[in-house]
XYZ file of C-alpha atoms in Angstrom:
559
model
C -1.776 -6.517 21.952
C 0.230 -8.847 20.000
C -0.488 -10.924 16.938
C 0.642 -14.328 16.472
C 1.911 -14.084 12.988
C 2.218 -18.218 12.755
C -1.521 -18.284 13.412
C -2.622 -15.871 10.881
C 0.062 -17.471 8.099
C -3.056 -20.273 8.421
C -2.888 -22.862 5.824
C -1.491 -26.331 6.546
C 0.998 -24.992 9.441
C 2.888 -22.480 7.069
C 1.702 -18.969 5.627
C 0.742 -19.756 2.131
C -1.118 -16.537 1.411
C 0.238 -16.027 -1.891
C 1.543 -12.480 -2.390
C 0.405 -11.276 -5.547
C 3.288 -9.936 -7.197
C 3.611 -8.946 -10.655
C 5.431 -11.788 -12.926
C 8.668 -11.602 -14.397
C 11.059 -14.432 -16.240
C 14.199 -15.532 -14.290
C 16.016 -18.628 -14.753
C 16.584 -21.605 -12.414
C 19.496 -21.269 -9.551
C 22.685 -21.994 -11.832
C 26.146 -23.093 -10.773
C 27.795 -19.755 -10.638
C 29.372 -19.478 -7.194
C 32.417 -20.938 -6.160
C 31.876 -24.089 -4.534
C 33.425 -24.808 -1.006
C 36.730 -27.030 -0.643
C 36.060 -28.101 2.756
C 33.702 -30.805 2.513
C 36.220 -33.518 3.660
C 36.313 -35.439 0.161
C 32.409 -36.452 0.430
C 31.352 -37.810 -2.847
C 27.670 -37.481 -2.565
C 25.498 -34.447 -3.325
C 23.215 -33.120 -0.691
C 20.206 -34.263 -2.513
C 21.490 -37.629 -2.774
C 21.984 -37.621 1.250
C 18.588 -36.112 1.857
C 16.897 -38.630 -0.604
C 18.419 -41.580 0.712
C 17.670 -40.771 4.357
C 14.321 -42.571 5.306
C 13.685 -39.963 8.241
C 13.832 -37.223 5.841
C 11.480 -38.541 3.139
C 8.934 -36.050 3.711
C 11.382 -33.162 3.514
C 12.834 -34.707 0.502
C 8.934 -34.889 -1.073
C 8.916 -31.285 -0.679
C 12.175 -30.440 -2.263
C 11.451 -32.478 -5.132
C 7.804 -31.430 -5.704
C 9.013 -27.795 -5.855
C 11.929 -28.692 -8.201
C 15.190 -28.151 -5.567
C 16.341 -31.724 -6.018
C 17.939 -30.071 -9.063
C 19.244 -27.596 -7.167
C 20.947 -29.706 -4.373
C 22.520 -31.932 -6.845
C 24.533 -29.504 -8.719
C 27.971 -27.708 -7.900
C 26.435 -24.774 -6.118
C 27.084 -25.288 -2.426
C 24.398 -24.812 0.020
C 23.816 -25.256 4.058
C 20.704 -27.203 4.330
C 18.595 -27.407 7.506
C 16.427 -30.666 6.733
C 13.137 -31.242 9.064
C 12.920 -34.984 10.079
C 9.463 -36.687 9.798
C 8.646 -35.816 13.195
C 8.626 -32.297 12.313
C 7.139 -32.603 8.722
C 4.279 -35.287 8.397
C 3.345 -37.127 5.125
C 0.240 -34.887 5.045
C 1.762 -31.555 5.585
C 4.535 -32.188 2.897
C 1.402 -33.187 0.473
C -0.203 -29.995 1.606
C 3.018 -27.760 0.523
C 3.589 -29.572 -2.823
C -0.228 -29.051 -3.693
C 0.136 -25.348 -2.655
C 3.211 -24.890 -4.707
C 1.621 -26.447 -7.873
C -1.316 -24.330 -7.422
C 0.534 -21.022 -7.343
C 2.526 -22.143 -10.231
C -0.365 -22.753 -12.342
C -1.524 -19.428 -11.469
C 1.945 -18.180 -13.173
C 3.479 -17.149 -9.661
C 7.205 -17.107 -10.116
C 9.274 -19.385 -7.873
C 10.995 -16.895 -5.874
C 7.414 -15.442 -4.806
C 5.818 -18.691 -4.530
C 5.193 -19.019 -0.644
C 5.971 -22.535 -0.370
C 9.586 -21.976 -1.628
C 10.110 -18.633 0.157
C 8.620 -19.368 3.387
C 9.763 -22.840 3.571
C 12.045 -24.428 0.954
C 14.383 -21.228 1.140
C 13.741 -20.564 4.936
C 15.635 -24.055 5.629
C 18.625 -23.562 3.425
C 21.702 -20.663 2.731
C 24.146 -20.486 0.001
C 27.591 -21.949 0.972
C 29.145 -24.386 2.893
C 28.711 -22.915 6.575
C 29.557 -25.691 9.367
C 29.366 -24.813 13.033
C 32.072 -25.292 16.048
C 32.157 -24.412 19.271
C 32.912 -21.016 18.792
C 29.631 -20.265 16.555
C 27.408 -17.306 17.950
C 26.583 -15.611 14.827
C 23.771 -15.000 12.256
C 23.133 -16.616 9.158
C 21.121 -15.136 6.002
C 19.130 -17.659 4.731
C 18.337 -18.224 1.076
C 15.075 -16.028 1.199
C 17.286 -13.060 2.923
C 15.923 -13.635 6.616
C 18.555 -13.412 9.167
C 18.782 -16.516 11.624
C 20.626 -16.786 14.740
C 23.159 -19.698 14.735
C 25.156 -21.419 17.631
C 26.870 -24.821 17.969
C 23.867 -26.407 18.672
C 20.895 -24.747 17.066
C 19.427 -22.200 14.479
C 16.567 -19.852 15.427
C 16.476 -21.617 18.952
C 15.820 -24.913 16.950
C 18.086 -27.768 18.365
C 20.311 -29.691 15.881
C 19.689 -33.554 15.842
C 22.908 -33.871 13.519
C 24.945 -31.415 12.378
C 28.022 -30.791 10.093
C 27.566 -33.388 7.608
C 29.807 -32.380 4.650
C 28.784 -33.320 1.018
C 30.279 -32.481 -2.366
C 27.964 -29.366 -2.838
C 27.546 -28.357 0.916
C 26.541 -29.506 4.405
C 23.831 -30.702 6.009
C 22.176 -30.352 9.290
C 18.861 -32.125 10.634
C 16.202 -30.604 12.832
C 13.000 -31.637 14.646
C 10.915 -28.502 14.255
C 10.381 -26.157 11.409
C 12.389 -22.942 11.423
C 9.482 -20.293 11.790
C 9.264 -17.551 8.963
C 9.106 -13.968 9.911
C 7.789 -11.680 7.379
C 8.852 -8.539 6.715
C 6.347 -5.401 6.772
C 5.640 -5.418 3.185
C 4.936 -9.404 3.324
C 2.991 -8.980 6.342
C 0.632 -6.360 4.791
C -0.513 -9.208 2.576
C -0.818 -11.954 5.004
C -3.201 -9.903 7.422
C -6.411 -9.968 5.688
C -7.272 -7.206 7.937
C -5.085 -4.688 6.470
C -5.044 -6.160 3.082
C -6.350 -2.939 1.221
C -3.168 -1.195 2.091
C -1.208 -4.002 0.793
C -3.078 -4.242 -2.748
C -2.676 -0.383 -3.309
C 1.034 -0.367 -2.599
C 1.951 -3.857 -4.376
C 0.050 -2.269 -7.293
C 3.428 -0.357 -7.772
C 5.567 -3.424 -7.745
C 7.608 -4.336 -10.663
C 10.540 -6.753 -11.467
C 13.290 -5.299 -13.183
C 16.439 -6.786 -14.620
C 19.780 -6.697 -12.466
C 22.417 -6.949 -14.738
C 24.843 -6.541 -12.123
C 23.805 -9.733 -10.258
C 23.181 -11.513 -13.412
C 25.828 -14.184 -15.051
C 26.718 -13.411 -18.559
C 27.035 -16.292 -20.960
C 28.301 -14.982 -24.166
C 27.364 -12.848 -27.059
C 24.339 -13.758 -29.757
C 24.296 -13.332 -33.375
C 22.601 -9.875 -32.774
C 25.413 -8.906 -30.759
C 23.485 -9.027 -27.692
C 24.629 -10.512 -24.183
C 23.187 -13.954 -23.116
C 22.758 -14.477 -19.791
C 23.372 -17.835 -18.016
C 21.198 -16.568 -15.113
C 19.152 -13.597 -15.357
C 18.480 -11.893 -12.098
C 15.448 -9.723 -11.869
C 14.836 -7.911 -8.297
C 11.811 -6.802 -7.000
C 11.194 -2.728 -7.475
C 8.666 -0.562 -6.147
C 8.598 3.006 -6.243
C 6.933 3.774 -3.259
C 9.978 2.023 -1.438
C 12.256 4.880 -2.284
C 9.794 7.912 -1.175
C 8.200 5.998 1.874
C 10.548 3.618 2.965
C 12.189 0.251 1.856
C 9.596 -1.962 4.083
C 10.600 -4.953 2.014
C 14.383 -4.789 3.016
C 15.956 -6.770 5.837
C 18.553 -4.396 6.749
C 16.360 -1.516 7.800
C 14.219 -1.411 10.782
C 11.060 0.525 10.472
C 7.457 1.001 12.225
C 4.574 1.170 9.925
C 1.016 2.509 11.119
C -1.734 0.611 8.699
C -5.403 1.259 9.154
C -7.780 -1.507 9.218
C -9.639 -1.902 5.765
C -12.965 -0.454 7.253
C -10.815 2.597 8.201
C -9.105 2.488 4.885
C -12.839 2.718 2.853
C -13.740 5.439 5.197
C -10.728 7.533 4.541
C -10.985 6.839 0.769
C -14.473 7.989 1.004
C -13.506 11.381 2.768
C -10.225 12.240 0.868
C -11.700 11.297 -2.818
C -13.012 14.706 -3.472
C -9.963 16.459 -2.600
C -8.269 15.386 -5.605
C -11.174 15.884 -8.398
C -9.123 16.914 -11.312
C -10.086 19.054 -14.346
C -11.514 16.772 -17.181
C -8.661 17.760 -19.835
C -6.036 16.347 -17.487
C -4.201 13.571 -18.505
C -5.325 10.284 -16.834
C -7.222 12.365 -14.124
C -9.106 9.617 -13.090
C -6.181 7.438 -11.884
C -4.483 10.260 -10.538
C -7.464 10.852 -8.305
C -7.541 7.314 -7.197
C -3.901 7.113 -6.543
C -3.356 10.534 -4.735
C -6.470 9.769 -2.498
C -4.631 6.684 -1.422
C -1.225 8.171 -0.801
C -2.729 10.848 0.996
C -3.650 7.924 3.463
C -0.038 6.532 3.471
C 1.717 9.694 4.005
C 3.078 10.222 7.478
C 2.762 6.296 8.096
C 6.067 5.133 8.059
C 8.748 5.665 10.590
C 12.618 4.557 10.549
C 13.758 3.478 13.890
C 17.331 4.872 12.734
C 15.639 8.445 12.993
C 13.358 7.606 15.829
C 15.238 5.748 18.648
C 13.584 4.924 21.659
C 14.569 7.788 23.805
C 12.615 10.450 21.040
C 10.427 7.999 19.799
C 7.611 8.516 22.894
C 8.024 12.585 22.418
C 7.447 12.749 18.867
C 7.050 10.043 15.862
C 8.930 11.629 12.833
C 8.041 10.273 9.702
C 10.176 9.288 6.618
C 8.335 11.879 4.649
C 9.035 14.697 7.290
C 11.592 17.593 6.336
C 14.661 17.741 8.387
C 14.820 20.510 10.782
C 17.533 22.393 8.927
C 15.304 22.420 5.727
C 12.022 23.481 7.879
C 13.799 26.265 9.493
C 15.694 27.495 6.201
C 12.543 27.540 4.257
C 10.154 28.322 7.148
C 8.018 25.223 6.656
C 5.408 23.997 9.453
C 6.517 20.623 10.875
C 4.325 18.366 8.476
C 4.502 14.519 9.042
C 5.872 14.706 12.587
C 3.523 13.586 15.184
C 4.139 14.684 19.117
C 3.046 12.290 22.085
C 2.254 9.606 19.659
C 1.600 7.105 22.377
C -0.685 9.294 24.706
C -4.300 9.353 24.305
C -5.617 10.254 21.123
C -2.015 9.887 19.859
C -1.352 8.006 16.477
C -0.470 4.875 18.003
C -3.269 5.088 20.556
C -5.120 1.804 20.482
C -3.137 0.109 17.618
C -2.263 -3.061 17.737
C 1.320 -4.389 17.310
C 2.671 -7.097 14.860
C 6.355 -7.816 15.015
C 7.826 -8.429 11.841
C 11.388 -9.311 10.677
C 12.353 -5.607 10.145
C 10.197 -3.714 12.661
C 6.614 -3.446 13.692
C 3.429 -3.165 12.112
C 0.779 -0.901 13.868
C -2.786 -1.834 13.106
C -5.018 0.820 13.538
C -9.018 0.147 13.903
C -9.108 3.937 14.646
C -6.910 5.657 12.490
C -5.746 8.665 14.518
C -3.387 10.578 11.575
C -4.878 14.103 11.320
C -4.845 15.008 7.781
C -3.723 18.583 8.778
C -0.268 17.051 9.778
C 0.129 15.504 6.582
C -1.130 16.267 2.943
C -3.878 18.983 4.086
C -1.325 21.674 4.050
C -1.440 25.559 3.855
C 0.267 26.429 0.757
C 2.668 29.271 0.854
C 3.989 30.992 -2.081
C 6.959 33.025 -1.327
C 6.902 36.745 -3.024
C 10.598 36.051 -4.414
C 10.171 33.000 -5.943
C 10.573 33.924 -9.906
C 8.985 30.671 -10.860
C 5.654 31.480 -9.477
C 5.954 35.201 -10.625
C 3.328 34.998 -13.621
C 2.737 38.300 -14.601
C 3.937 41.661 -14.026
C 2.188 44.934 -15.106
C 3.416 48.483 -14.847
C 6.157 47.870 -12.549
C 10.285 47.778 -12.936
C 11.401 44.344 -13.874
C 13.058 42.086 -12.114
C 11.394 42.402 -9.010
C 14.031 43.860 -6.082
C 14.802 41.213 -3.471
C 15.690 42.305 -0.197
C 17.394 40.091 2.496
C 16.896 40.831 6.112
C 19.879 40.985 7.979
C 20.165 39.321 11.551
C 20.793 42.968 12.947
C 17.202 44.050 11.976
C 14.321 43.877 13.932
C 12.275 42.071 11.662
C 15.051 39.106 11.389
C 12.941 35.910 11.819
C 9.480 37.656 11.363
C 9.424 37.612 7.551
C 9.384 34.235 6.003
C 12.660 32.969 4.647
C 13.939 36.382 5.553
C 13.390 37.753 2.115
C 10.618 40.010 0.494
C 10.136 41.344 -2.859
C 9.545 45.321 -3.730
C 7.081 45.882 -6.456
C 8.063 49.409 -7.759
C 5.672 50.960 -10.070
C 6.791 52.159 -13.043
C 5.680 53.734 -16.455
C 5.901 50.798 -19.016
C 3.826 52.160 -21.602
C 4.576 54.155 -24.539
C 2.589 56.990 -23.273
C 4.691 59.554 -21.301
C 1.798 60.493 -19.373
C 0.466 57.362 -18.055
C 0.226 56.975 -14.693
C 1.530 53.293 -13.493
C -0.647 51.048 -11.205
C 1.469 48.214 -10.476
C 0.160 44.630 -10.229
C 2.067 41.328 -9.670
C 0.299 38.092 -10.342
C 1.399 34.669 -8.778
C 0.270 31.113 -9.949
C -0.443 29.130 -6.580
C 0.314 25.151 -6.669
C -0.966 22.155 -5.170
C -4.424 23.080 -4.093
C -7.223 20.664 -3.173
C -10.531 20.659 -4.987
C -13.597 21.260 -2.948
C -11.713 22.613 0.314
C -12.270 25.983 1.796
C -9.324 28.256 1.716
C -8.572 31.435 3.542
C -6.417 33.696 1.482
C -3.794 36.059 2.953
C -1.419 38.440 1.759
C 1.660 39.002 3.842
C 3.233 42.604 3.543
C 6.765 43.558 4.710
C 7.598 47.054 6.110
C 10.187 48.962 4.308
C 11.950 49.259 7.677
C 12.758 45.520 7.212
C 15.594 46.708 4.533
C 15.955 50.089 5.893
C 15.586 50.861 9.512
C 16.468 54.527 8.927
C 13.285 55.487 6.878
C 11.367 58.167 8.741
C 7.884 56.775 9.684
C 6.114 59.541 8.013
C 7.197 58.382 4.874
C 6.026 55.063 5.244
C 2.573 55.039 3.659
C 0.103 52.094 3.151
C -0.690 50.385 0.196
C -4.771 50.391 -1.220
C -4.822 47.415 -3.047
C -7.372 44.914 -4.683
C -7.194 41.006 -5.554
C -8.159 39.486 -8.424
C -8.368 35.434 -8.470
C -8.329 33.449 -11.817
C -9.209 29.625 -11.699
C -10.669 26.967 -13.824
C -13.608 24.770 -13.352
C -13.723 21.097 -14.189
C -13.976 21.836 -17.951
C -11.098 23.858 -17.884
C -13.283 27.099 -18.546
C -11.542 30.232 -16.971
C -13.261 31.829 -13.946
C -12.227 34.895 -12.003
C -13.221 36.484 -8.752
C -12.817 40.217 -7.682
C -12.247 40.436 -3.900
C -12.677 43.571 -1.788
C -10.672 46.481 -1.400
C -8.008 46.054 1.442
C -5.155 48.294 3.164
C -2.342 47.014 5.066
C -0.132 48.902 7.975
C 3.144 49.822 6.792
C 4.793 49.714 10.311
C 4.724 46.108 10.873
C 4.781 42.518 9.102
C 1.164 42.679 8.186
C -0.872 39.563 7.254
C -4.009 40.703 5.225
C -6.925 38.383 4.715
C -8.258 38.937 1.154
C -10.744 36.141 0.743
C -12.379 33.426 3.104
C -13.790 29.938 2.246
C -12.798 30.259 -1.248
C -13.244 26.587 -2.834
C -11.810 25.608 -6.188
C -13.554 23.175 -8.398
C -10.541 21.344 -9.619
C -7.467 20.267 -7.992
C -3.996 21.178 -9.209
C -2.181 18.932 -6.331
C 1.042 17.651 -8.143
C 0.518 19.534 -11.501
C 3.294 21.007 -13.202
C 1.063 24.172 -14.165
C -1.063 25.341 -11.478
C -4.985 26.243 -12.454
C -4.994 29.041 -9.562
C -3.618 32.616 -10.065
C -3.629 35.409 -7.456
C -3.046 39.154 -8.777
C -2.438 41.691 -6.483
C -3.460 45.304 -7.890
C -2.418 48.838 -6.692
C -5.717 50.729 -6.341
C -4.233 54.118 -5.856
C -5.127 57.109 -7.859
C -2.769 59.951 -8.780
C -4.503 62.032 -6.666
C -4.198 59.426 -3.705
C -0.433 59.539 -3.750
C 0.055 61.467 -0.625
C -2.103 58.908 1.519
C -0.930 55.695 -0.064
C 2.346 54.111 -1.585
C 1.989 52.891 -5.068
C 4.967 50.155 -4.275
C 4.448 47.039 -2.855
C 6.678 45.170 -0.354
C 5.304 41.451 -0.549
C 6.609 38.716 1.985
C 4.609 35.853 0.752
C 1.107 34.397 -0.158
C -0.943 31.957 1.869
C -3.730 29.825 1.293
C -4.887 27.992 4.360
C -7.346 25.211 3.922
C -10.288 24.277 6.514
C -13.065 22.008 7.002
C -16.543 23.431 6.932
């Protein structure tokens, strides 16, 4: 099913749904581009030509009402595609001017004013660009949109007159408006069915001064540069991490839940991001991360997903590459197989075509959280930054690399593990060392049941010639340390366990362990797991006092 964008745009016959972007100052257009020299000696400006033509009076009314009579009276050159009165009635022109003034009074800057962007700038481009019998190209309009142009038409609208050269550009006339084709970001703000997603994404929008695109005009008395034209550009931090859905130069698909689905997901995900009361801006973090979790895995670059592969798997912009996944032994998060099949992420979605791709509207949001943010957390034992405490063991821990000719190659995470070698580190020469190592566990969700595993590597993974009778199991216990919502330290002593020293042994040490405070995205994790030897001096003939640890796994599950 396809959605008719022009129908959604609504007011008058043009989309005037104001995109509520943050405000920033920017000067009017200045005459800082080189004027064309191919105007055939015409002495009238574009504005003089348009305003003196009776059949363009309604178009002229809109231009003057929006302040563009000044633009078209200067030395900056433009190409204008002016609507005749047959294509723009006096009533429609009045509606456009009223809408422009209404947004202006609300503080909307001109380049964000929908009348300017969707109508005025949609009917002109920079520089003098006449057509000829050889013309079969595209033209970048003043709002950044790309329009196909031939000798006789632009965007399939036939020219009534063409190539009328004037002192500051060239004038064409057309009998029907040029349709405005929103990009994905703009479309989110136009379609009221999905504006919950837009409102959240747009909350990250800022306008930033662009020095390279601005025109300096001198130095003031304080030694600061004064700009004749200060250009500000839209910046949104989510664009860099998810995808630049505001760009006309890239092509994306975006899967967006309807507002009721958005509300359902916010309610479902909210308790996963319940931070301790001592965390700075904990409420803001909870609100933001809940909604970022919904958006995760919903944007797809068509450069990465060509037609041939898209039907088999949809790789989102946040997915790790195959090389990274293989090297770090990661699961294929943010990748969705058979996306168009029944139950797939695109199943039952409504398609809306945009200037830079497609929005897929999801009345039933089929993105499984287990494939995006609801992830298994794995800590590699050799990761020094996660080694929190070492007791009665030689330092640093010995790291072993599994060679490609070893039978355990590719059976151990990242093909590396550590040996925790018991060592008397006290001043008492008679002390029997009981080795322990403690790891900090990052990015855990709150109010989620985790099954916890310690994965042990066999010594054969680094030395295949150790006699089997010399390989002894470990007898160990784990302790969990974590904090509650008030940042009070809690702990839990877990059951005694042993492992099989002849294989890569994944030992479950806890099940359905829930943590009251989330640590997702925090620099300092609030959960730690200590692995402690439970071998006495009299038991050394049956159990090893040394550990060989591959990794620690916290696997989430629903109740």
